[in-house]
Short mmCIF file of C-alpha atoms and ligand atoms in Angstrom, two decimals:
data_model
loop_
_atom_site.label_atom_id
_atom_site.label_comp_id
_atom_site.label_asym_id
_atom_site.label_seq_id
_atom_site.Cartn_x
_atom_site.Cartn_y
_atom_site.Cartn_z
CA MET O 1 47.97 -22.13 -8.92
CA ILE O 2 51.46 -22.04 -10.38
CA GLU O 3 52.26 -18.63 -11.80
CA THR O 4 53.64 -18.94 -15.36
CA ASN O 5 54.09 -15.21 -16.05
CA GLY O 6 57.80 -14.42 -16.18
CA PHE O 7 58.77 -17.90 -17.38
CA GLN O 8 59.76 -18.20 -21.02
CA ASP O 9 57.34 -21.00 -21.64
CA ARG O 10 55.11 -23.53 -19.92
CA ASP O 11 57.75 -26.30 -20.29
CA ARG O 12 60.12 -24.35 -18.12
CA ALA O 13 57.41 -23.93 -15.52
CA PHE O 14 56.79 -27.65 -15.61
CA ARG O 15 60.53 -28.34 -15.06
CA MET O 16 60.43 -26.03 -12.06
CA LEU O 17 57.68 -28.17 -10.58
CA GLN O 18 59.87 -31.23 -10.91
CA VAL O 19 62.83 -29.66 -9.13
CA LEU O 20 60.70 -28.29 -6.27
CA PRO O 21 59.38 -31.40 -4.56
CA VAL O 22 57.63 -29.39 -1.91
CA LEU O 23 55.30 -27.97 -4.56
CA ASN O 24 54.46 -31.48 -5.62
CA ASP O 25 53.03 -32.10 -2.15
CA ARG O 26 49.88 -30.40 -3.22
CA PHE O 27 49.22 -33.24 -5.62
CA GLN O 28 49.72 -35.97 -3.04
CA ASP O 29 46.95 -37.32 -0.88
CA SER O 30 46.07 -35.38 2.25
CA GLU O 31 47.32 -38.08 4.58
CA SER O 32 50.90 -37.92 3.31
CA PHE O 33 50.77 -34.13 3.53
CA ARG O 34 49.81 -34.31 7.18
CA ASP O 35 52.58 -36.79 7.93
CA ARG O 36 55.23 -34.65 6.21
CA ILE O 37 54.64 -31.51 8.22
CA GLY O 38 53.36 -33.14 11.39
CA ARG O 39 50.04 -31.27 11.55
CA ARG O 40 47.21 -33.56 12.50
CA TYR O 41 44.52 -30.92 12.70
CA ALA O 42 43.65 -27.82 10.75
CA LEU O 43 42.51 -24.53 12.24
CA LEU O 44 39.12 -23.29 11.13
CA PRO O 45 38.45 -19.53 10.90
CA MET O 46 38.48 -18.02 14.37
CA ARG O 47 39.15 -14.75 16.14
CA LEU O 48 40.49 -14.16 19.61
CA ILE O 49 40.64 -11.47 22.24
CA SER O 50 42.16 -11.42 25.71
CA LEU O 51 39.70 -11.97 28.55
CA ASP O 52 42.22 -11.10 31.27
CA SER O 53 45.94 -11.48 31.85
CA SER O 54 45.83 -15.28 31.66
CA ARG O 55 43.01 -16.21 29.27
CA TYR O 56 41.71 -15.63 25.76
CA VAL O 57 38.18 -15.75 24.37
CA LEU O 58 38.09 -17.54 21.01
CA THR O 59 35.08 -17.20 18.71
CA ASN O 60 34.30 -19.13 15.56
CA LEU O 61 32.37 -18.20 12.42
CA ALA O 62 29.06 -19.22 13.97
CA GLY O 63 29.62 -17.08 17.07
CA GLU O 64 30.33 -19.98 19.45
CA TYR O 65 32.96 -19.11 22.01
CA ILE O 66 35.46 -20.91 24.16
CA VAL O 67 37.78 -19.56 26.86
CA LEU O 68 41.30 -20.98 26.98
CA PRO O 69 44.46 -20.27 28.98
CA LYS O 70 47.06 -18.38 26.95
CA GLN O 71 49.40 -21.38 26.95
CA ALA O 72 46.73 -23.59 25.37
CA VAL O 73 46.06 -20.96 22.68
CA ARG O 74 49.77 -20.89 21.88
CA GLN O 75 49.80 -24.70 21.55
CA LEU O 76 46.63 -24.59 19.46
CA VAL O 77 47.94 -22.17 16.85
CA HIS O 78 51.28 -23.99 16.62
CA HIS O 79 49.42 -27.27 16.05
CA GLU O 80 50.88 -28.64 19.26
CA LEU O 81 47.72 -29.09 21.29
CA ASP O 82 47.26 -32.59 22.71
CA MET O 83 44.49 -34.12 20.62
CA THR O 84 43.36 -36.23 23.55
CA SER O 85 42.92 -33.23 25.86
CA PRO O 86 39.44 -31.94 26.93
CA ALA O 87 40.31 -28.55 25.38
CA TYR O 88 40.89 -30.20 22.01
CA SER O 89 37.57 -32.09 22.20
CA GLU O 90 35.76 -28.89 23.00
CA LEU O 91 37.47 -27.01 20.17
CA LYS O 92 36.61 -29.78 17.76
CA SER O 93 32.97 -30.04 18.82
CA ARG O 94 32.57 -26.26 18.43
CA HIS O 95 34.20 -26.10 14.98
CA PHE O 96 37.46 -24.40 15.81
CA VAL O 97 39.57 -27.28 14.47
CA LEU O 98 39.18 -29.96 11.86
CA ASP O 99 40.84 -33.38 11.72
CA GLY O 100 40.44 -36.66 9.90
CA ASP O 101 37.39 -37.60 11.98
CA SER O 102 35.48 -34.40 11.22
CA SER O 103 33.72 -35.51 8.05
CA VAL O 104 30.55 -33.39 8.49
CA ALA O 105 32.09 -30.56 10.53
CA LEU O 106 32.37 -28.04 7.71
CA ASP O 107 28.81 -28.66 6.54
CA LEU O 108 27.57 -28.23 10.10
CA LEU O 109 29.53 -25.00 10.50
CA ALA O 110 28.06 -23.70 7.23
CA VAL O 111 24.54 -24.49 8.46
CA LYS O 112 25.20 -22.66 11.72
CA TYR O 113 26.64 -19.66 9.89
CA ARG O 114 23.60 -19.53 7.60
CA THR O 115 21.26 -19.70 10.62
CA LYS O 116 23.08 -16.75 12.23
CA GLN O 117 22.73 -14.72 9.02
CA ALA O 118 19.14 -15.81 8.27
CA LEU O 119 17.66 -12.44 9.19
CA LEU O 120 19.38 -10.86 6.19
CA ALA O 121 16.88 -12.60 3.94
CA ASN O 122 14.05 -10.88 5.81
CA LEU O 123 14.89 -7.51 4.31
CA THR O 124 13.52 -4.38 6.07
CA SER O 125 10.74 -5.21 8.47
CA LEU O 126 10.68 -2.10 10.71
CA PHE O 127 9.10 1.12 9.41
CA MET O 128 9.04 4.20 11.59
CA TYR O 129 6.51 6.92 10.82
CA VAL O 130 7.39 10.27 12.37
CA VAL O 131 3.80 11.53 12.49
CA THR O 132 4.76 14.84 14.14
CA LEU O 133 7.74 16.65 15.59
CA ARG O 134 5.50 18.46 18.11
CA CYS O 135 6.00 17.52 21.73
CA ASP O 136 4.73 18.60 25.16
CA HIS O 137 8.04 17.69 26.84
CA SER O 138 11.35 19.57 26.58
CA CYS O 139 13.85 16.86 27.50
CA PRO O 140 17.41 18.20 27.26
CA TYR O 141 18.62 14.85 25.89
CA CYS O 142 15.97 14.78 23.13
CA GLN O 143 17.53 13.39 19.99
CA VAL O 144 15.30 15.26 17.53
CA SER O 145 14.41 18.87 16.88
CA ARG O 146 11.10 18.71 18.71
CA GLN O 147 8.67 21.54 18.01
CA SER O 148 6.23 23.37 20.24
CA MET O 149 2.63 22.17 20.52
CA ASP O 150 1.11 24.70 18.12
CA ARG O 151 3.45 24.17 15.15
CA HIS O 152 1.25 21.93 13.02
CA ALA O 153 3.51 22.47 10.00
CA TYR O 154 5.62 19.72 11.56
CA ASP O 155 2.84 17.12 11.32
CA MET O 156 3.00 14.42 8.64
CA LYS O 157 0.36 15.01 5.94
CA PRO O 158 -2.04 12.23 4.90
CA ASP O 159 -0.73 12.07 1.31
CA VAL O 160 2.82 11.58 2.64
CA ALA O 161 1.57 8.73 4.83
CA GLU O 162 -0.24 7.11 1.86
CA ARG O 163 2.93 7.10 -0.24
CA ALA O 164 4.95 5.76 2.69
CA ILE O 165 2.51 2.85 3.04
CA ASP O 166 2.84 2.05 -0.68
CA LEU O 167 6.60 2.07 -0.39
CA MET O 168 6.54 -0.04 2.79
CA PHE O 169 4.57 -2.82 1.15
CA ARG O 170 7.25 -3.11 -1.55
CA SER O 171 9.48 -4.64 1.13
CA PRO O 172 9.72 -8.42 0.69
CA SER O 173 9.60 -8.97 4.45
CA LYS O 174 6.86 -11.31 5.65
CA SER O 175 6.60 -9.46 8.94
CA ILE O 176 6.18 -5.71 9.16
CA LYS O 177 6.39 -3.58 12.26
CA VAL O 178 4.86 -0.10 11.99
CA GLU O 179 6.22 2.15 14.74
CA PHE O 180 4.80 5.61 15.34
CA GLN O 181 7.42 8.09 16.48
CA GLY O 182 7.65 11.82 17.26
CA GLY O 183 7.95 14.33 18.79
CA GLU O 184 5.00 12.95 20.67
CA PRO O 185 3.01 10.84 18.17
CA LEU O 186 -0.24 10.92 20.19
CA LEU O 187 -0.47 14.63 19.29
CA ASN O 188 -1.28 13.52 15.73
CA PHE O 189 -3.48 10.58 16.69
CA ALA O 190 -5.87 11.15 13.76
CA LEU O 191 -3.04 10.31 11.36
CA ILE O 192 -2.08 7.24 13.39
CA GLN O 193 -5.66 6.00 13.00
CA ARG O 194 -5.63 6.69 9.28
CA ILE O 195 -2.35 4.80 8.80
CA VAL O 196 -3.47 1.83 10.92
CA GLU O 197 -6.70 1.50 8.93
CA ARG O 198 -5.03 1.91 5.51
CA VAL O 199 -2.37 -0.65 6.40
CA LYS O 200 -4.99 -3.13 7.57
CA VAL O 201 -7.06 -2.77 4.40
CA ARG O 202 -3.98 -3.14 2.27
CA ASN O 203 -2.89 -6.16 4.28
CA ASP O 204 -6.10 -8.02 3.43
CA SER O 205 -4.44 -8.83 0.14
CA GLU O 206 -0.77 -8.60 1.23
CA ARG O 207 -1.20 -11.02 4.15
CA ARG O 208 1.91 -9.93 6.06
CA ASP O 209 2.35 -10.34 9.78
CA VAL O 210 1.78 -6.69 10.79
CA GLN O 211 2.38 -5.23 14.25
CA PHE O 212 1.77 -1.63 15.39
CA VAL O 213 3.70 0.18 18.14
CA ILE O 214 3.32 3.73 19.45
CA ALA O 215 6.39 5.23 21.14
CA THR O 216 4.85 7.76 23.52
CA ASN O 217 5.50 9.61 26.77
CA LEU O 218 1.83 8.81 27.64
CA ALA O 219 1.02 12.35 28.77
CA PRO O 220 -1.64 13.04 26.08
CA LEU O 221 -3.20 9.55 26.41
CA THR O 222 -7.04 9.56 26.46
CA ASP O 223 -9.56 6.79 27.06
CA ASP O 224 -10.60 6.96 23.40
CA MET O 225 -7.02 6.41 22.32
CA LEU O 226 -6.75 3.42 24.64
CA ALA O 227 -9.98 1.94 23.26
CA TYR O 228 -8.62 2.36 19.74
CA CYS O 229 -5.33 0.70 20.69
CA ARG O 230 -7.24 -2.20 22.23
CA GLU O 231 -9.41 -2.63 19.14
CA HIS O 232 -6.39 -2.65 16.81
CA GLU O 233 -3.98 -4.52 19.10
CA ILE O 234 -1.47 -1.68 19.19
CA LEU O 235 1.54 -2.04 21.49
CA ILE O 236 2.89 0.85 23.56
CA SER O 237 6.50 1.77 24.17
CA THR O 238 7.22 4.50 26.71
CA SER O 239 10.03 6.20 28.61
CA LEU O 240 10.79 5.70 32.27
CA ASP O 241 14.08 7.10 33.53
CA GLY O 242 13.76 6.06 37.17
CA PRO O 243 12.22 7.35 40.41
CA LYS O 244 9.97 10.42 40.34
CA GLU O 245 12.53 13.11 41.09
CA LEU O 246 15.10 11.77 38.60
CA HIS O 247 12.52 11.18 35.86
CA ASN O 248 11.03 14.66 36.24
CA GLN O 249 14.48 16.21 36.23
CA ASN O 250 15.41 14.35 33.03
CA ARG O 251 12.06 14.90 31.31
CA PRO O 252 10.70 18.40 32.00
CA ARG O 253 7.22 19.43 30.88
CA PRO O 254 4.82 22.19 31.92
CA GLY O 255 3.62 21.25 35.41
CA GLY O 256 6.71 19.12 36.09
CA ASP O 257 4.55 16.00 36.32
CA SER O 258 6.02 13.73 33.64
CA HIS O 259 6.56 10.86 36.09
CA GLU O 260 3.03 11.04 37.50
CA LEU O 261 1.56 10.99 33.99
CA ALA O 262 3.85 8.14 32.91
CA GLU O 263 2.98 6.04 35.97
CA LYS O 264 -0.72 6.66 35.55
CA GLY O 265 -0.48 5.97 31.80
CA ILE O 266 1.38 2.69 32.35
CA ARG O 267 -1.35 1.55 34.76
CA ARG O 268 -4.14 2.55 32.36
CA VAL O 269 -2.46 0.82 29.39
CA ARG O 270 -2.11 -2.38 31.39
CA GLU O 271 -5.75 -2.26 32.47
CA ALA O 272 -7.01 -1.55 28.95
CA LEU O 273 -4.64 -3.58 26.78
CA GLY O 274 -3.17 -6.23 29.07
CA PRO O 275 -0.13 -6.47 31.35
CA ASP O 276 2.39 -7.32 28.63
CA ARG O 277 1.33 -4.69 26.05
CA ILE O 278 3.65 -1.96 27.29
CA ALA O 279 7.45 -1.72 27.49
CA ALA O 280 9.64 1.11 28.77
CA LEU O 281 13.03 2.54 27.84
CA MET O 282 15.41 4.50 30.06
CA THR O 283 18.15 6.96 29.18
CA THR O 284 21.15 7.47 31.45
CA THR O 285 21.97 11.09 32.26
CA ALA O 286 24.72 12.31 34.58
CA ALA O 287 22.06 12.47 37.32
CA SER O 288 21.29 8.75 36.82
CA LEU O 289 24.86 7.54 37.32
CA SER O 290 24.77 7.38 41.12
CA ARG O 291 21.33 5.70 41.21
CA PRO O 292 21.47 2.40 39.29
CA THR O 293 19.76 0.32 41.99
CA GLU O 294 16.98 2.90 42.53
CA ILE O 295 16.26 2.94 38.80
CA ILE O 296 15.98 -0.85 38.67
CA ASP O 297 13.80 -0.86 41.80
CA GLU O 298 11.49 1.72 40.21
CA TYR O 299 11.04 -0.54 37.18
CA VAL O 300 10.24 -3.47 39.48
CA ARG O 301 7.84 -1.30 41.51
CA GLN O 302 6.00 -0.33 38.34
CA GLY O 303 5.59 -3.96 37.32
CA PHE O 304 8.14 -4.22 34.51
CA SER O 305 10.09 -7.44 34.03
CA CYS O 306 13.00 -5.91 32.13
CA ILE O 307 15.00 -2.76 31.51
CA PHE O 308 17.18 -1.67 28.58
CA LEU O 309 20.18 0.18 30.01
CA ARG O 310 21.51 2.68 27.49
CA PRO O 311 23.81 5.69 27.56
CA LEU O 312 22.94 9.03 25.98
CA SER O 313 22.99 9.09 22.19
CA PRO O 314 25.21 11.72 20.57
CA TYR O 315 22.53 13.38 18.46
CA GLY O 316 20.18 16.38 18.51
CA PHE O 317 19.61 18.32 21.73
CA ALA O 318 21.87 15.96 23.69
CA VAL O 319 24.79 17.39 21.69
CA LYS O 320 23.52 20.99 21.60
CA THR O 321 23.04 21.10 25.37
CA GLY O 322 26.39 19.41 26.03
CA LEU O 323 24.73 16.56 27.95
CA VAL O 324 26.66 13.87 26.09
CA THR O 325 29.93 15.22 27.44
CA GLN O 326 28.82 15.23 31.07
CA TYR O 327 30.02 11.69 31.71
CA THR O 328 32.46 9.26 30.17
CA MET O 329 31.81 5.79 28.82
CA GLU O 330 33.86 4.40 31.71
CA GLN O 331 31.38 6.00 34.13
CA TRP O 332 28.44 4.52 32.21
CA LEU O 333 30.09 1.10 32.28
CA GLU O 334 30.44 1.33 36.04
CA PHE O 335 26.74 2.22 36.20
CA TYR O 336 25.90 -0.76 33.94
CA ARG O 337 27.94 -3.23 35.99
CA THR O 338 26.38 -2.08 39.27
CA ALA O 339 22.88 -2.21 37.79
CA LEU O 340 23.49 -5.67 36.33
CA ALA O 341 24.80 -6.97 39.67
CA HIS O 342 21.65 -5.67 41.36
CA ILE O 343 19.43 -7.32 38.72
CA ILE O 344 21.24 -10.64 39.19
CA GLU O 345 20.76 -10.37 42.97
CA LEU O 346 17.05 -9.68 42.45
CA ASN O 347 16.77 -12.81 40.32
CA LEU O 348 18.56 -14.87 42.95
CA ARG O 349 16.06 -13.55 45.50
CA GLY O 350 13.20 -14.78 43.30
CA VAL O 351 12.32 -11.57 41.43
CA PRO O 352 12.45 -12.39 37.70
CA PHE O 353 13.89 -9.37 35.88
CA ARG O 354 16.11 -9.00 32.77
CA GLU O 355 18.54 -6.45 31.38
CA GLU O 356 17.75 -6.34 27.68
CA TYR O 357 21.06 -5.21 26.17
CA SER O 358 22.84 -8.06 27.97
CA SER O 359 20.09 -10.46 26.86
CA LEU O 360 20.62 -9.50 23.20
CA ILE O 361 24.34 -10.20 23.45
CA LEU O 362 23.84 -13.41 25.42
CA ARG O 363 21.46 -14.63 22.75
CA LYS O 364 24.21 -14.09 20.19
CA MET O 365 26.76 -15.82 22.39
CA LEU O 366 24.77 -18.80 23.57
CA THR O 367 22.13 -19.60 20.94
CA PRO O 368 22.26 -20.36 17.21
CA TYR O 369 20.06 -17.36 16.43
CA ALA O 370 20.56 -13.72 15.48
CA THR O 371 18.75 -10.90 17.28
CA GLY O 372 17.74 -8.36 14.64
CA TYR O 373 18.91 -5.56 16.94
CA VAL O 374 19.87 -2.78 14.52
CA ASP O 375 23.00 -1.49 16.31
CA LEU O 376 24.67 -4.89 16.60
CA GLN O 377 24.64 -6.15 13.05
CA SER O 378 27.07 -6.60 10.20
CA PRO O 379 26.21 -5.52 7.58
CA ALA O 380 24.83 -2.62 9.60
CA GLY O 381 21.10 -2.64 10.29
CA ILE O 382 20.47 0.77 8.73
CA GLY O 383 18.00 0.52 5.88
CA ILE O 384 18.09 -3.26 5.60
CA ALA O 385 16.54 -3.70 9.06
CA GLY O 386 14.41 -0.57 9.20
CA LEU O 387 13.53 2.70 7.46
CA VAL O 388 12.25 6.00 8.80
CA PHE O 389 9.61 8.12 7.10
CA ASN O 390 10.07 11.62 8.43
CA TYR O 391 7.05 13.93 8.82
CA ASP O 392 7.98 15.70 5.56
CA GLY O 393 8.26 12.50 3.49
CA GLU O 394 12.04 12.27 3.59
CA ILE O 395 13.34 8.72 4.06
CA TYR O 396 16.22 7.99 6.41
CA ALA O 397 18.31 4.91 7.07
CA SER O 398 17.55 4.86 10.82
CA ASP O 399 16.08 6.92 13.61
CA GLU O 400 19.56 8.24 14.42
CA ALA O 401 20.04 9.18 10.74
CA ARG O 402 16.94 11.35 10.84
CA MET O 403 18.10 12.86 14.15
CA LEU O 404 21.33 13.83 12.43
CA ALA O 405 19.31 15.34 9.58
CA GLU O 406 17.24 17.41 12.02
CA THR O 407 20.49 19.12 13.00
CA GLY O 408 21.37 19.85 9.38
CA ASP O 409 23.38 16.81 8.22
CA ARG O 410 21.52 14.72 5.65
CA ARG O 411 24.32 12.22 4.96
CA PHE O 412 21.97 9.25 5.53
CA ARG O 413 18.96 10.56 3.63
CA LEU O 414 18.00 7.76 1.24
CA GLY O 415 15.25 9.45 -0.75
CA SER O 416 11.72 10.73 -0.39
CA VAL O 417 8.32 9.09 -0.61
CA ALA O 418 7.37 11.62 -3.33
CA ASP O 419 10.14 10.71 -5.76
CA ASP O 420 11.62 7.34 -4.92
CA SER O 421 10.57 3.69 -4.98
CA PHE O 422 11.57 1.05 -2.43
CA GLU O 423 14.09 -0.25 -4.97
CA ASP O 424 15.59 3.25 -5.45
CA VAL O 425 16.01 3.59 -1.70
CA MET O 426 17.47 0.16 -1.04
CA LEU O 427 19.90 0.35 -3.96
CA SER O 428 20.93 3.96 -3.37
CA ASP O 429 24.65 4.67 -3.10
CA ALA O 430 23.95 6.42 0.19
CA LEU O 431 22.95 3.05 1.63
CA VAL O 432 24.86 0.38 -0.31
CA ASP O 433 28.24 2.16 -0.13
CA VAL O 434 27.97 2.59 3.61
CA LEU O 435 26.88 -1.01 4.20
CA SER O 436 29.73 -2.45 2.16
CA GLU O 437 32.37 -0.11 3.61
CA THR O 438 31.53 -0.81 7.22
CA MET O 439 31.15 -4.57 7.52
CA THR O 440 32.91 -5.63 10.70
CA GLU O 441 34.26 -8.73 8.96
CA SER O 442 36.66 -6.49 7.05
CA VAL O 443 37.21 -3.15 8.81
CA PRO O 444 40.38 -2.45 10.84
CA MET O 445 40.35 -3.84 14.39
CA CYS O 446 36.89 -5.45 14.12
CA ALA O 447 38.14 -7.93 11.51
CA ASP O 448 40.51 -9.42 14.12
CA CYS O 449 38.39 -8.89 17.22
CA GLY O 450 37.19 -11.91 19.16
CA PHE O 451 33.87 -10.19 19.84
CA GLN O 452 33.15 -9.51 16.15
CA PRO O 453 30.39 -12.14 15.87
CA TYR O 454 28.42 -10.36 18.64
CA CYS O 455 29.12 -6.77 17.66
CA GLY O 456 28.04 -4.44 14.86
CA SER O 457 29.24 -1.51 12.82
CA ASP O 458 26.85 1.43 13.56
CA PRO O 459 28.03 3.77 10.78
CA VAL O 460 25.67 6.59 11.82
CA TYR O 461 27.17 6.68 15.33
CA HIS O 462 30.73 6.70 14.02
CA TYR O 463 29.93 9.34 11.42
CA ALA O 464 28.27 11.52 14.08
CA THR O 465 31.10 11.17 16.59
CA GLN O 466 34.20 10.78 14.38
CA GLY O 467 33.15 12.06 10.96
CA ASP O 468 33.79 8.67 9.36
CA VAL O 469 31.34 5.80 8.80
CA VAL O 470 33.89 3.10 9.67
CA GLY O 471 35.25 4.87 12.71
CA PHE O 472 38.56 4.59 14.48
CA LYS O 473 37.74 1.86 16.97
CA PRO O 474 40.53 2.47 19.53
CA SER O 475 38.90 5.81 20.38
CA SER O 476 35.28 4.82 19.68
CA ASP O 477 32.90 4.79 22.66
CA PHE O 478 30.73 2.33 20.74
CA CYS O 479 33.67 -0.09 20.69
CA ARG O 480 34.65 0.70 24.28
CA LYS O 481 31.13 0.00 25.49
CA ASN O 482 30.63 -3.24 23.58
CA MET O 483 34.03 -4.66 24.34
CA ALA O 484 33.59 -3.99 28.06
CA VAL O 485 30.01 -5.32 28.20
CA MET O 486 30.93 -8.48 26.29
CA ARG O 487 34.04 -9.08 28.39
CA HIS O 488 31.98 -8.60 31.55
CA LEU O 489 29.34 -11.07 30.40
CA VAL O 490 31.95 -13.72 29.52
CA HIS O 491 33.55 -13.19 32.94
CA LEU O 492 30.20 -13.76 34.65
CA LEU O 493 29.45 -16.83 32.53
CA GLU O 494 32.87 -18.35 33.21
CA ASP O 495 33.68 -17.32 36.76
CA ASP O 496 30.41 -16.80 38.62
CA GLU O 497 28.16 -19.83 38.67
CA ARG O 498 25.21 -18.08 40.31
CA ALA O 499 25.31 -15.15 37.91
CA ALA O 500 25.73 -17.52 34.96
CA SER O 501 22.59 -19.45 35.92
CA VAL O 502 20.60 -16.19 36.01
CA LEU O 503 22.00 -14.93 32.68
CA LYS O 504 21.25 -18.24 30.98
CA SER O 505 17.69 -18.20 32.32
CA TRP O 506 17.08 -14.99 30.30
CA LEU O 507 17.39 -16.98 27.08
S1 SF4 D 1 33.56 -2.38 17.51
FE1 SF4 D 1 35.17 -2.98 18.96
S2 SF4 D 1 34.25 -4.65 20.19
FE2 SF4 D 1 33.03 -4.39 18.32
S3 SF4 D 1 33.95 -5.86 16.85
FE3 SF4 D 1 34.89 -3.86 16.47
S4 SF4 D 1 36.75 -3.94 17.70
FE4 SF4 D 1 35.42 -5.56 18.50
#
């Protein structure tokens, strides 16, 4: 648009157009424009990041990536890349450049971008019910303010659960996952039963795709509970930190037999519900760092086909006890790389086994689909992917947000089931402001980062660790972790054929 402000009249502006031939170029056909400046291809939106001293990773809007030598990147951005070269063909086929032959390229790119963002339309499908804060374990890395076994005041009341169910069914999502959390949720199993039955009755008319999960340490598991889970097709998620001694050290309980109870519980769940009805999560403590291969081997020994490697989260008891400061992110990354190498070797020896965090990122890198994993989304997954109903009826944007609240900071409280509707919660300033402020497409460093299509914003983490929802990425362990994991995966995909074949098989 030609700016006319500051000119005395439009005629003068028009005369200016006549004396500035270069401005007239915009009214000529595109072919003559190309000829004049010698650019035969246009660059489509892309980001880049160095892979090592000689190569860059380039990513496009749809999350496709390509690795190029630095010299080729220089030629590309100066419009000097040989259009007959294999690199050019690859860039063109993956929507990094556009030329006269690319008639449907932009439409195709738009379709791919929409596919990657499709989950946004499936607003809020995960609902966590904290049915009690009581717990029989006293894990020093616990992220919530667990309470002792006799403190029933920390159980969710039935009327709170009823209102939470009403609010949950206001979500437009076709699929709904109800996850029971604690404390140890099996200690309030009567309420779990009540919620399951109310949700099922309600769903007779709602007709959503409903799934139930109990996140439990398995210690209080009884045969009656198992029979109930079988009848109502409830999935189980548990914790397994590694071999007996390590697990029991990480997860103390009276009797010191957490591992024995977990192992026995895993076996009983498989017998009662089926082999694929239970999954396990591990947490890395300082004691885990020297034992990555033993931890993986323990998972294999106990019949699991995957593990989710994760560092300590900076919330709750993990902060109070100082556990989060006992190792650095660099040490965790070394642990991750060793564990991943061992998993790849197992696969090459014929033992099928996956690392789930890597799988999530690989899915973003190598398939047209999104993952729905809350921590790696932009806009952030808080609220729009899942909500937490705390035992007292308070609603939080994520499990980490309620953990923060349990230590006195209610920054991410979105409302309460007593006073607020689903619409109030989803349109609250506490949620919408944070989502819009933290989108990685626009925040410093992420906006230019080649790994942006695979990463996320995690405002609760950055608020907890840096006091700011956007976060200063050069000193963020979230950024450090993701950048290193993504770089490592691209290295394996590009430079190690055997590893690449294993990683691709996980998709
Ligand atoms: S957090 Fe770090 S790795 Fe992730 S997009 Fe931002 S700058 Fe890149």
